[in-house]
mmCIF file of C-alpha atoms in Angstrom:
data_model
loop_
_atom_site.group_PDB
_atom_site.id
_atom_site.type_symbol
_atom_site.label_atom_id
_atom_site.label_comp_id
_atom_site.label_asym_id
_atom_site.label_seq_id
_atom_site.Cartn_x
_atom_site.Cartn_y
_atom_site.Cartn_z
ATOM 1 C CA MET A 1 103.099 225.325 110.818
ATOM 2 C CA SER A 2 100.452 226.287 108.251
ATOM 3 C CA ALA A 3 100.182 229.904 107.119
ATOM 4 C CA GLN A 4 96.411 229.824 107.632
ATOM 5 C CA CYS A 5 96.781 228.600 111.203
ATOM 6 C CA GLU A 6 99.330 231.317 111.965
ATOM 7 C CA VAL A 7 97.102 234.040 110.542
ATOM 8 C CA THR A 8 94.051 232.669 112.348
ATOM 9 C CA GLY A 9 95.870 232.600 115.677
ATOM 10 C CA LYS A 10 97.015 236.174 115.317
ATOM 11 C CA ARG A 11 93.598 237.376 114.187
ATOM 12 C CA ILE A 12 91.779 235.749 117.062
ATOM 13 C CA THR A 13 94.029 237.001 119.819
ATOM 14 C CA ALA A 14 94.191 240.506 118.323
ATOM 15 C CA ALA A 15 90.546 241.237 119.188
ATOM 16 C CA PRO A 16 90.205 243.378 122.313
ATOM 17 C CA MET A 17 87.440 242.942 124.859
ATOM 18 C CA SER A 18 84.207 244.365 123.537
ATOM 19 C CA PHE A 19 82.137 246.911 125.445
ATOM 20 C CA PHE A 20 79.708 244.187 126.533
ATOM 21 C CA GLU A 21 82.499 241.790 127.554
ATOM 22 C CA ARG A 22 84.376 244.403 129.587
ATOM 23 C CA TYR A 23 81.287 245.244 131.655
ATOM 24 C CA LEU A 24 79.708 241.793 131.632
ATOM 25 C CA THR A 25 79.329 241.730 135.426
ATOM 26 C CA ILE A 26 77.275 244.938 135.332
ATOM 27 C CA TRP A 27 75.026 243.642 132.539
ATOM 28 C CA VAL A 28 74.488 240.371 134.381
ATOM 29 C CA PHE A 29 73.543 242.233 137.565
ATOM 30 C CA LEU A 30 71.094 244.434 135.628
ATOM 31 C CA CYS A 31 69.588 241.319 134.012
ATOM 32 C CA ILE A 32 69.137 239.759 137.444
ATOM 33 C CA VAL A 33 67.214 242.837 138.591
ATOM 34 C CA ALA A 34 65.207 243.073 135.346
ATOM 35 C CA GLY A 35 64.381 239.368 135.395
ATOM 36 C CA ILE A 36 63.247 239.392 139.017
ATOM 37 C CA ILE A 37 61.038 242.463 138.457
ATOM 38 C CA ALA A 38 59.576 241.097 135.205
ATOM 39 C CA GLY A 39 58.855 237.731 136.806
ATOM 40 C CA GLN A 40 56.967 239.374 139.655
ATOM 41 C CA LEU A 41 55.002 241.726 137.378
ATOM 42 C CA PHE A 42 54.189 239.301 134.545
ATOM 43 C CA PRO A 43 54.230 235.770 136.030
ATOM 44 C CA ARG A 44 51.782 234.305 133.499
ATOM 45 C CA VAL A 45 53.859 235.445 130.522
ATOM 46 C CA PHE A 46 56.971 233.691 131.783
ATOM 47 C CA GLN A 47 55.055 230.608 132.852
ATOM 48 C CA THR A 48 53.802 230.336 129.261
ATOM 49 C CA ILE A 49 57.370 230.659 127.956
ATOM 50 C CA GLY A 50 58.489 227.985 130.408
ATOM 51 C CA ARG A 51 55.923 225.531 128.998
ATOM 52 C CA LEU A 52 57.218 225.825 125.413
ATOM 53 C CA GLU A 53 59.145 222.538 125.566
ATOM 54 C CA VAL A 54 59.894 219.623 123.247
ATOM 55 C CA ALA A 55 61.651 216.551 124.724
ATOM 56 C CA GLN A 56 62.438 218.545 127.906
ATOM 57 C CA VAL A 57 64.146 221.275 125.847
ATOM 58 C CA ASN A 58 62.732 224.785 126.193
ATOM 59 C CA LEU A 59 62.486 226.123 122.635
ATOM 60 C CA PRO A 60 63.078 229.857 123.292
ATOM 61 C CA VAL A 61 66.095 229.081 125.458
ATOM 62 C CA GLY A 62 67.387 226.522 122.954
ATOM 63 C CA MET A 63 67.368 229.154 120.215
ATOM 64 C CA LEU A 64 69.059 231.727 122.453
ATOM 65 C CA ILE A 65 71.761 229.259 123.441
ATOM 66 C CA TRP A 66 72.548 228.463 119.806
ATOM 67 C CA VAL A 67 72.901 232.194 119.178
ATOM 68 C CA MET A 68 75.233 232.309 122.204
ATOM 69 C CA ILE A 69 77.425 229.361 121.338
ATOM 70 C CA ILE A 70 77.723 229.217 117.546
ATOM 71 C CA PRO A 71 79.508 232.595 117.035
ATOM 72 C CA MET A 72 82.091 231.511 119.617
ATOM 73 C CA LEU A 73 82.644 228.143 117.970
ATOM 74 C CA ILE A 74 83.098 229.753 114.558
ATOM 75 C CA LYS A 75 86.320 231.243 115.944
ATOM 76 C CA VAL A 76 87.745 227.806 116.744
ATOM 77 C CA ASP A 77 90.072 226.395 114.084
ATOM 78 C CA PHE A 78 90.164 222.613 114.504
ATOM 79 C CA THR A 79 92.947 222.410 111.923
ATOM 80 C CA ALA A 80 95.146 223.846 114.684
ATOM 81 C CA LEU A 81 95.050 220.489 116.460
ATOM 82 C CA HIS A 82 98.291 219.461 114.766
ATOM 83 C CA GLU A 83 100.007 222.376 116.545
ATOM 84 C CA VAL A 84 99.671 220.664 119.946
ATOM 85 C CA ARG A 85 102.948 218.830 119.342
ATOM 86 C CA GLN A 86 104.798 222.160 119.434
ATOM 87 C CA HIS A 87 104.125 222.490 123.183
ATOM 88 C CA VAL A 88 103.414 219.006 124.452
ATOM 89 C CA ARG A 89 104.233 219.866 128.069
ATOM 90 C CA GLY A 90 101.935 222.894 128.164
ATOM 91 C CA ILE A 91 99.127 220.988 126.476
ATOM 92 C CA GLY A 92 99.648 218.147 128.936
ATOM 93 C CA VAL A 93 99.257 220.544 131.869
ATOM 94 C CA THR A 94 96.124 222.046 130.288
ATOM 95 C CA LEU A 95 94.477 218.652 129.791
ATOM 96 C CA PHE A 96 95.480 217.436 133.257
ATOM 97 C CA VAL A 97 94.053 220.478 135.048
ATOM 98 C CA ASN A 98 90.955 220.882 132.854
ATOM 99 C CA TRP A 99 89.808 217.264 132.841
ATOM 100 C CA LEU A 100 91.435 215.454 135.783
ATOM 101 C CA VAL A 101 91.616 218.187 138.429
ATOM 102 C CA LYS A 102 89.062 220.926 137.835
ATOM 103 C CA PRO A 103 85.781 218.908 137.733
ATOM 104 C CA PHE A 104 86.835 216.680 140.638
ATOM 105 C CA SER A 105 88.073 219.588 142.770
ATOM 106 C CA MET A 106 84.758 221.354 142.226
ATOM 107 C CA ALA A 107 82.852 218.225 143.220
ATOM 108 C CA LEU A 108 84.909 218.144 146.426
ATOM 109 C CA LEU A 109 84.459 221.859 147.114
ATOM 110 C CA SER A 110 80.721 221.521 146.497
ATOM 111 C CA TRP A 111 80.505 218.710 149.018
ATOM 112 C CA ILE A 112 82.504 220.660 151.616
ATOM 113 C CA PHE A 113 80.765 224.006 151.252
ATOM 114 C CA ILE A 114 77.275 223.319 149.902
ATOM 115 C CA ARG A 115 76.450 219.996 151.526
ATOM 116 C CA GLN A 116 78.312 220.587 154.781
ATOM 117 C CA LEU A 117 79.305 224.136 155.804
ATOM 118 C CA PHE A 118 76.562 226.171 154.101
ATOM 119 C CA ALA A 119 73.733 223.639 154.236
ATOM 120 C CA PRO A 120 71.956 225.333 157.213
ATOM 121 C CA TYR A 121 71.749 228.592 155.226
ATOM 122 C CA LEU A 122 70.489 227.131 151.921
ATOM 123 C CA PRO A 123 67.063 225.751 150.920
ATOM 124 C CA ALA A 124 67.256 222.062 151.819
ATOM 125 C CA GLY A 125 65.414 220.963 148.680
ATOM 126 C CA GLN A 126 67.948 222.655 146.401
ATOM 127 C CA ILE A 127 71.235 221.391 147.878
ATOM 128 C CA ASP A 128 71.698 218.639 145.283
ATOM 129 C CA SER A 129 70.729 220.997 142.498
ATOM 130 C CA TYR A 130 73.290 223.619 143.548
ATOM 131 C CA ILE A 131 76.004 220.963 143.587
ATOM 132 C CA ALA A 132 74.944 219.767 140.137
ATOM 133 C CA GLY A 133 75.169 223.312 138.756
ATOM 134 C CA LEU A 134 78.656 223.832 140.134
ATOM 135 C CA ILE A 135 79.816 220.521 138.643
ATOM 136 C CA LEU A 136 78.339 221.442 135.245
ATOM 137 C CA LEU A 137 80.187 224.757 135.400
ATOM 138 C CA ALA A 138 83.533 223.109 136.159
ATOM 139 C CA ALA A 139 83.125 220.378 133.529
ATOM 140 C CA ALA A 140 83.005 222.877 130.644
ATOM 141 C CA PRO A 141 86.405 224.524 129.978
ATOM 142 C CA CYS A 142 86.425 228.014 128.481
ATOM 143 C CA THR A 143 86.267 228.481 124.711
ATOM 144 C CA ALA A 144 86.010 231.989 123.257
ATOM 145 C CA MET A 145 86.866 234.248 126.194
ATOM 146 C CA VAL A 146 90.223 232.523 126.722
ATOM 147 C CA PHE A 147 91.432 234.260 123.561
ATOM 148 C CA VAL A 148 90.800 237.586 125.306
ATOM 149 C CA TRP A 149 92.523 236.530 128.527
ATOM 150 C CA SER A 150 95.486 235.177 126.561
ATOM 151 C CA LYS A 151 95.928 238.446 124.681
ATOM 152 C CA LEU A 152 95.949 240.407 127.955
ATOM 153 C CA THR A 153 98.930 238.317 129.128
ATOM 154 C CA ASN A 154 100.751 238.296 125.766
ATOM 155 C CA GLY A 155 100.095 234.577 125.526
ATOM 156 C CA ASP A 156 101.277 232.585 122.525
ATOM 157 C CA PRO A 157 98.402 232.811 119.989
ATOM 158 C CA LEU A 158 99.015 229.436 118.351
ATOM 159 C CA PHE A 159 99.228 227.640 121.672
ATOM 160 C CA THR A 160 96.003 229.316 122.783
ATOM 161 C CA LEU A 161 94.283 228.314 119.553
ATOM 162 C CA SER A 162 95.490 224.717 119.666
ATOM 163 C CA GLN A 163 94.541 224.168 123.323
ATOM 164 C CA VAL A 164 91.053 225.593 122.733
ATOM 165 C CA ALA A 165 90.572 223.349 119.684
ATOM 166 C CA LEU A 166 91.768 220.313 121.631
ATOM 167 C CA ASN A 167 89.580 221.120 124.649
ATOM 168 C CA ASP A 168 86.521 221.473 122.430
ATOM 169 C CA ALA A 169 87.290 218.165 120.720
ATOM 170 C CA VAL A 170 87.624 216.449 124.118
ATOM 171 C CA MET A 171 84.433 218.112 125.356
ATOM 172 C CA VAL A 172 82.379 216.539 122.566
ATOM 173 C CA VAL A 173 83.124 213.037 123.878
ATOM 174 C CA ALA A 174 83.979 213.611 127.560
ATOM 175 C CA PHE A 175 81.411 216.124 128.852
ATOM 176 C CA ALA A 176 78.440 213.752 129.177
ATOM 177 C CA PRO A 177 80.209 210.777 130.834
ATOM 178 C CA LEU A 178 82.224 213.048 133.145
ATOM 179 C CA VAL A 179 79.143 214.960 134.304
ATOM 180 C CA ALA A 180 77.169 211.743 134.783
ATOM 181 C CA PHE A 181 80.026 210.189 136.785
ATOM 182 C CA LEU A 182 80.506 213.192 139.080
ATOM 183 C CA LEU A 183 76.794 213.669 139.680
ATOM 184 C CA GLY A 184 76.519 209.969 140.423
ATOM 185 C CA MET A 185 79.340 210.293 142.948
ATOM 186 C CA SER A 186 77.351 213.103 144.559
ATOM 187 C CA ALA A 187 74.248 210.858 144.681
ATOM 188 C CA ILE A 188 72.424 213.067 142.159
ATOM 189 C CA HIS A 189 70.332 211.216 139.586
ATOM 190 C CA VAL A 190 70.753 212.382 136.011
ATOM 191 C CA PRO A 191 68.559 211.028 133.194
ATOM 192 C CA TRP A 192 71.033 209.825 130.563
ATOM 193 C CA ASP A 193 68.663 210.535 127.696
ATOM 194 C CA THR A 194 68.336 214.198 128.712
ATOM 195 C CA LEU A 195 72.086 214.512 129.178
ATOM 196 C CA ILE A 196 72.810 213.014 125.752
ATOM 197 C CA ILE A 197 70.208 215.287 124.145
ATOM 198 C CA SER A 198 71.879 218.275 125.819
ATOM 199 C CA VAL A 199 75.323 217.290 124.532
ATOM 200 C CA VAL A 200 74.027 216.760 120.993
ATOM 201 C CA LEU A 201 72.016 219.993 120.991
ATOM 202 C CA TYR A 202 74.523 222.260 122.701
ATOM 203 C CA ILE A 203 77.905 220.792 121.678
ATOM 204 C CA VAL A 204 77.784 218.447 118.687
ATOM 205 C CA ILE A 205 75.286 220.258 116.439
ATOM 206 C CA PRO A 206 76.635 223.783 117.181
ATOM 207 C CA VAL A 207 80.204 222.588 116.466
ATOM 208 C CA ILE A 208 79.132 221.140 113.095
ATOM 209 C CA ILE A 209 77.121 224.234 112.132
ATOM 210 C CA ALA A 210 79.890 226.591 113.286
ATOM 211 C CA GLN A 211 82.576 224.783 111.295
ATOM 212 C CA ILE A 212 80.424 224.760 108.126
ATOM 213 C CA ILE A 213 79.844 228.509 108.514
ATOM 214 C CA ARG A 214 83.535 229.073 109.251
ATOM 215 C CA LYS A 215 84.613 227.229 106.110
ATOM 216 C CA ARG A 216 82.205 229.188 103.924
ATOM 217 C CA LEU A 217 83.213 232.543 105.420
ATOM 218 C CA LEU A 218 86.925 231.837 105.030
ATOM 219 C CA SER A 219 86.348 230.877 101.395
ATOM 220 C CA GLN A 220 85.425 234.546 100.871
ATOM 221 C CA GLY A 221 88.733 235.704 102.319
ATOM 222 C CA GLN A 222 90.054 236.656 105.747
ATOM 223 C CA ALA A 223 88.747 240.235 105.481
ATOM 224 C CA ALA A 224 85.189 239.020 104.872
ATOM 225 C CA PHE A 225 85.531 236.544 107.759
ATOM 226 C CA ASP A 226 86.699 239.278 110.142
ATOM 227 C CA ASN A 227 83.929 241.622 109.016
ATOM 228 C CA ILE A 228 81.183 239.044 109.637
ATOM 229 C CA MET A 229 82.664 238.036 113.004
ATOM 230 C CA ASN A 230 82.700 241.674 114.131
ATOM 231 C CA LYS A 231 79.022 241.939 113.234
ATOM 232 C CA ILE A 232 77.834 238.739 114.901
ATOM 233 C CA GLY A 233 80.171 238.955 117.902
ATOM 234 C CA PRO A 234 77.676 240.917 120.070
ATOM 235 C CA TRP A 235 74.989 238.299 119.381
ATOM 236 C CA SER A 236 76.526 235.901 121.913
ATOM 237 C CA ILE A 237 76.465 238.331 124.822
ATOM 238 C CA SER A 238 73.020 239.669 123.866
ATOM 239 C CA ALA A 239 71.577 236.140 123.766
ATOM 240 C CA LEU A 240 73.234 235.345 127.094
ATOM 241 C CA LEU A 241 71.687 238.413 128.714
ATOM 242 C CA ALA A 242 68.247 237.575 127.295
ATOM 243 C CA THR A 243 68.575 234.041 128.691
ATOM 244 C CA LEU A 244 69.480 235.435 132.104
ATOM 245 C CA ILE A 245 66.395 237.663 132.134
ATOM 246 C CA LEU A 246 64.256 234.599 131.429
ATOM 247 C CA LEU A 247 66.053 232.537 134.040
ATOM 248 C CA PHE A 248 65.747 235.145 136.784
ATOM 249 C CA SER A 249 62.110 235.768 135.987
ATOM 250 C CA PHE A 250 61.633 232.197 137.260
ATOM 251 C CA GLN A 251 64.237 232.447 140.037
ATOM 252 C CA GLY A 252 62.969 235.781 141.396
ATOM 253 C CA LYS A 253 61.022 234.484 144.379
ATOM 254 C CA ALA A 254 63.869 232.191 145.454
ATOM 255 C CA ILE A 255 66.368 235.076 145.248
ATOM 256 C CA LEU A 256 64.132 237.439 147.210
ATOM 257 C CA ASP A 257 63.554 234.752 149.860
ATOM 258 C CA GLN A 258 67.240 233.718 150.047
ATOM 259 C CA PRO A 259 69.438 236.691 148.998
ATOM 260 C CA LEU A 260 72.482 235.077 150.631
ATOM 261 C CA VAL A 261 72.426 232.138 148.197
ATOM 262 C CA ILE A 262 74.373 233.874 145.418
ATOM 263 C CA ALA A 263 77.193 234.907 147.772
ATOM 264 C CA LEU A 264 77.462 231.386 149.214
ATOM 265 C CA LEU A 265 77.533 229.774 145.772
ATOM 266 C CA ALA A 266 80.274 232.173 144.676
ATOM 267 C CA ILE A 267 82.708 230.970 147.350
ATOM 268 C CA PRO A 268 83.513 227.467 145.951
ATOM 269 C CA ILE A 269 83.651 228.962 142.430
ATOM 270 C CA LEU A 270 86.219 231.558 143.527
ATOM 271 C CA ILE A 271 88.321 228.957 145.328
ATOM 272 C CA GLN A 272 88.416 226.618 142.322
ATOM 273 C CA VAL A 273 89.339 229.494 139.966
ATOM 274 C CA PHE A 274 92.402 230.436 141.984
ATOM 275 C CA PHE A 275 93.319 226.842 142.800
ATOM 276 C CA ASN A 276 93.189 225.596 139.207
ATOM 277 C CA SER A 277 94.847 228.633 137.636
ATOM 278 C CA GLY A 278 97.597 228.559 140.270
ATOM 279 C CA LEU A 279 98.146 224.826 139.813
ATOM 280 C CA ALA A 280 98.415 225.101 136.015
ATOM 281 C CA TYR A 281 100.743 228.100 136.299
ATOM 282 C CA LEU A 282 103.075 226.303 138.728
ATOM 283 C CA LEU A 283 103.045 223.032 136.782
ATOM 284 C CA ASN A 284 104.034 224.837 133.586
ATOM 285 C CA ARG A 285 106.915 226.451 135.465
ATOM 286 C CA MET A 286 107.996 223.061 136.831
ATOM 287 C CA VAL A 287 108.026 221.428 133.378
ATOM 288 C CA GLY A 288 109.974 224.320 131.873
ATOM 289 C CA GLU A 289 107.358 225.986 129.644
ATOM 290 C CA LYS A 290 107.710 229.657 128.748
ATOM 291 C CA HIS A 291 105.602 232.328 130.438
ATOM 292 C CA ASN A 292 103.579 233.003 127.280
ATOM 293 C CA ILE A 293 102.545 229.321 127.317
ATOM 294 C CA ALA A 294 101.890 229.094 131.055
ATOM 295 C CA CYS A 295 99.505 232.067 131.022
ATOM 296 C CA PRO A 296 96.905 230.779 128.524
ATOM 297 C CA SER A 297 97.288 227.288 130.016
ATOM 298 C CA ALA A 298 96.425 228.661 133.465
ATOM 299 C CA LEU A 299 93.632 230.901 132.211
ATOM 300 C CA ILE A 300 91.720 228.233 130.287
ATOM 301 C CA GLY A 301 91.603 226.117 133.436
ATOM 302 C CA ALA A 302 90.371 229.011 135.538
ATOM 303 C CA SER A 303 87.512 230.133 133.293
ATOM 304 C CA ASN A 304 84.428 228.268 132.121
ATOM 305 C CA PHE A 305 82.294 227.713 129.043
ATOM 306 C CA PHE A 306 79.427 229.116 131.084
ATOM 307 C CA GLU A 307 77.047 229.282 128.108
ATOM 308 C CA LEU A 308 77.164 225.491 127.835
ATOM 309 C CA ALA A 309 76.860 225.086 131.610
ATOM 310 C CA VAL A 310 73.751 227.306 131.723
ATOM 311 C CA ALA A 311 72.205 225.405 128.798
ATOM 312 C CA ALA A 312 72.876 221.985 130.314
ATOM 313 C CA ALA A 313 71.594 223.060 133.746
ATOM 314 C CA ILE A 314 68.317 224.345 132.301
ATOM 315 C CA ALA A 315 67.865 221.246 130.123
ATOM 316 C CA LEU A 316 68.630 218.789 132.941
ATOM 317 C CA PHE A 317 67.028 220.494 135.927
ATOM 318 C CA GLY A 318 64.799 223.309 134.647
ATOM 319 C CA PHE A 319 64.542 227.085 134.893
ATOM 320 C CA ASN A 320 63.544 227.008 138.550
ATOM 321 C CA SER A 321 66.427 224.807 139.633
ATOM 322 C CA GLY A 322 69.314 225.621 141.891
ATOM 323 C CA ALA A 323 71.570 224.180 139.185
ATOM 324 C CA ALA A 324 70.588 226.928 136.749
ATOM 325 C CA LEU A 325 71.152 229.549 139.441
ATOM 326 C CA ALA A 326 74.576 228.139 140.348
ATOM 327 C CA THR A 327 75.799 228.300 136.749
ATOM 328 C CA VAL A 328 74.653 231.921 136.475
ATOM 329 C CA VAL A 329 76.717 232.839 139.535
ATOM 330 C CA GLY A 330 79.711 231.701 137.490
ATOM 331 C CA VAL A 331 78.712 234.178 134.770
ATOM 332 C CA LEU A 332 78.303 236.951 137.329
ATOM 333 C CA ILE A 333 81.859 236.722 138.678
ATOM 334 C CA GLU A 334 83.671 235.573 135.503
ATOM 335 C CA VAL A 335 85.067 238.871 134.193
ATOM 336 C CA PRO A 336 86.306 240.564 137.394
ATOM 337 C CA VAL A 337 87.848 237.343 138.710
ATOM 338 C CA MET A 338 89.577 236.507 135.436
ATOM 339 C CA LEU A 339 90.939 240.057 135.161
ATOM 340 C CA LEU A 340 92.409 239.569 138.639
ATOM 341 C CA VAL A 341 94.058 236.288 137.542
ATOM 342 C CA VAL A 342 95.426 238.071 134.452
ATOM 343 C CA ASN A 343 96.902 240.764 136.693
ATOM 344 C CA ILE A 344 98.529 238.165 138.953
ATOM 345 C CA VAL A 345 100.236 236.223 136.148
ATOM 346 C CA ASN A 346 101.443 239.451 134.548
ATOM 347 C CA ARG A 347 102.913 240.759 137.801
ATOM 348 C CA THR A 348 104.644 237.464 138.600
ATOM 349 C CA LYS A 349 106.379 237.175 135.224
ATOM 350 C CA PRO A 350 109.863 238.111 136.651
ATOM 351 C CA TRP A 351 109.477 235.425 139.343
ATOM 352 C CA TYR A 352 108.298 232.860 136.786
ATOM 353 C CA GLU A 353 111.235 233.471 134.452
ATOM 354 C CA ARG A 354 113.812 233.076 137.224
ATOM 355 C CA ALA A 355 113.171 229.317 137.200
#
């Protein structure tokens, strides 16, 4: 185990939830209100912003998403990949749930709830788009916030770091084909060129930039790295909130016409969170992993890299799409639901350790 990896793991998991992160649900709700009001008062301004596109990529949103994603990816230490051999069973459970269960279970839940049970209550022209958004949300495992959830359960910092690094490495090559396959199964056409552009713009390039910045910051010492990360940390949430204001300025009329939509979209998301976290937790117990391994393994499967999901939904289907709205619902419920999962795994620790 390298000394740098050990220090990095401890540093990352030592950071508490920031003020913005702790009250993310409130900020998202306020952005929904602000965006809807702004869109109704200044429609021409936001229509002009919406037309600022190059190769189907909205330039203002593209910049905001880079500001969202890059600070999070700077935290990821890909040199920790060699640590996966320390907990092969836990890593195996993480990969199984994240890539073989979670996206497919969401596709199934979307079909059951959105295309079947809730279809009479949703705009008919947006059904496919809602399903696409939910699939995009489930196909992007959590990156930065899982460090926070892991700390709240006393999760093993090196395991958390190594599983995040491995998930991000897998995401670079698996996100596009997995999304295309699942959307194809749901009879939703996805232009491959747009999907590839999205992956390059919002995964590959940010990963490269983030790792270059990380290397340069660490060359100045760990104290300098921590200082810079504390300064740029709020950028991610601020950029996310600005993106949501833009998105809801376009979605305002649809929300006002169909206020029930957000609640209906939240139901399959909530089910998949509890199903996937519970499955990972139980599988880790069955294979004999310790509680401090099972917790971060369960939590990474329950939460989502919603910044990437929002970016991909906007790039593929547009600001006005149901897909963009569906991914934002995931943002809206992320913090309270994950805090509930954290509470459950903490309270069940005596039961878990009786195995």
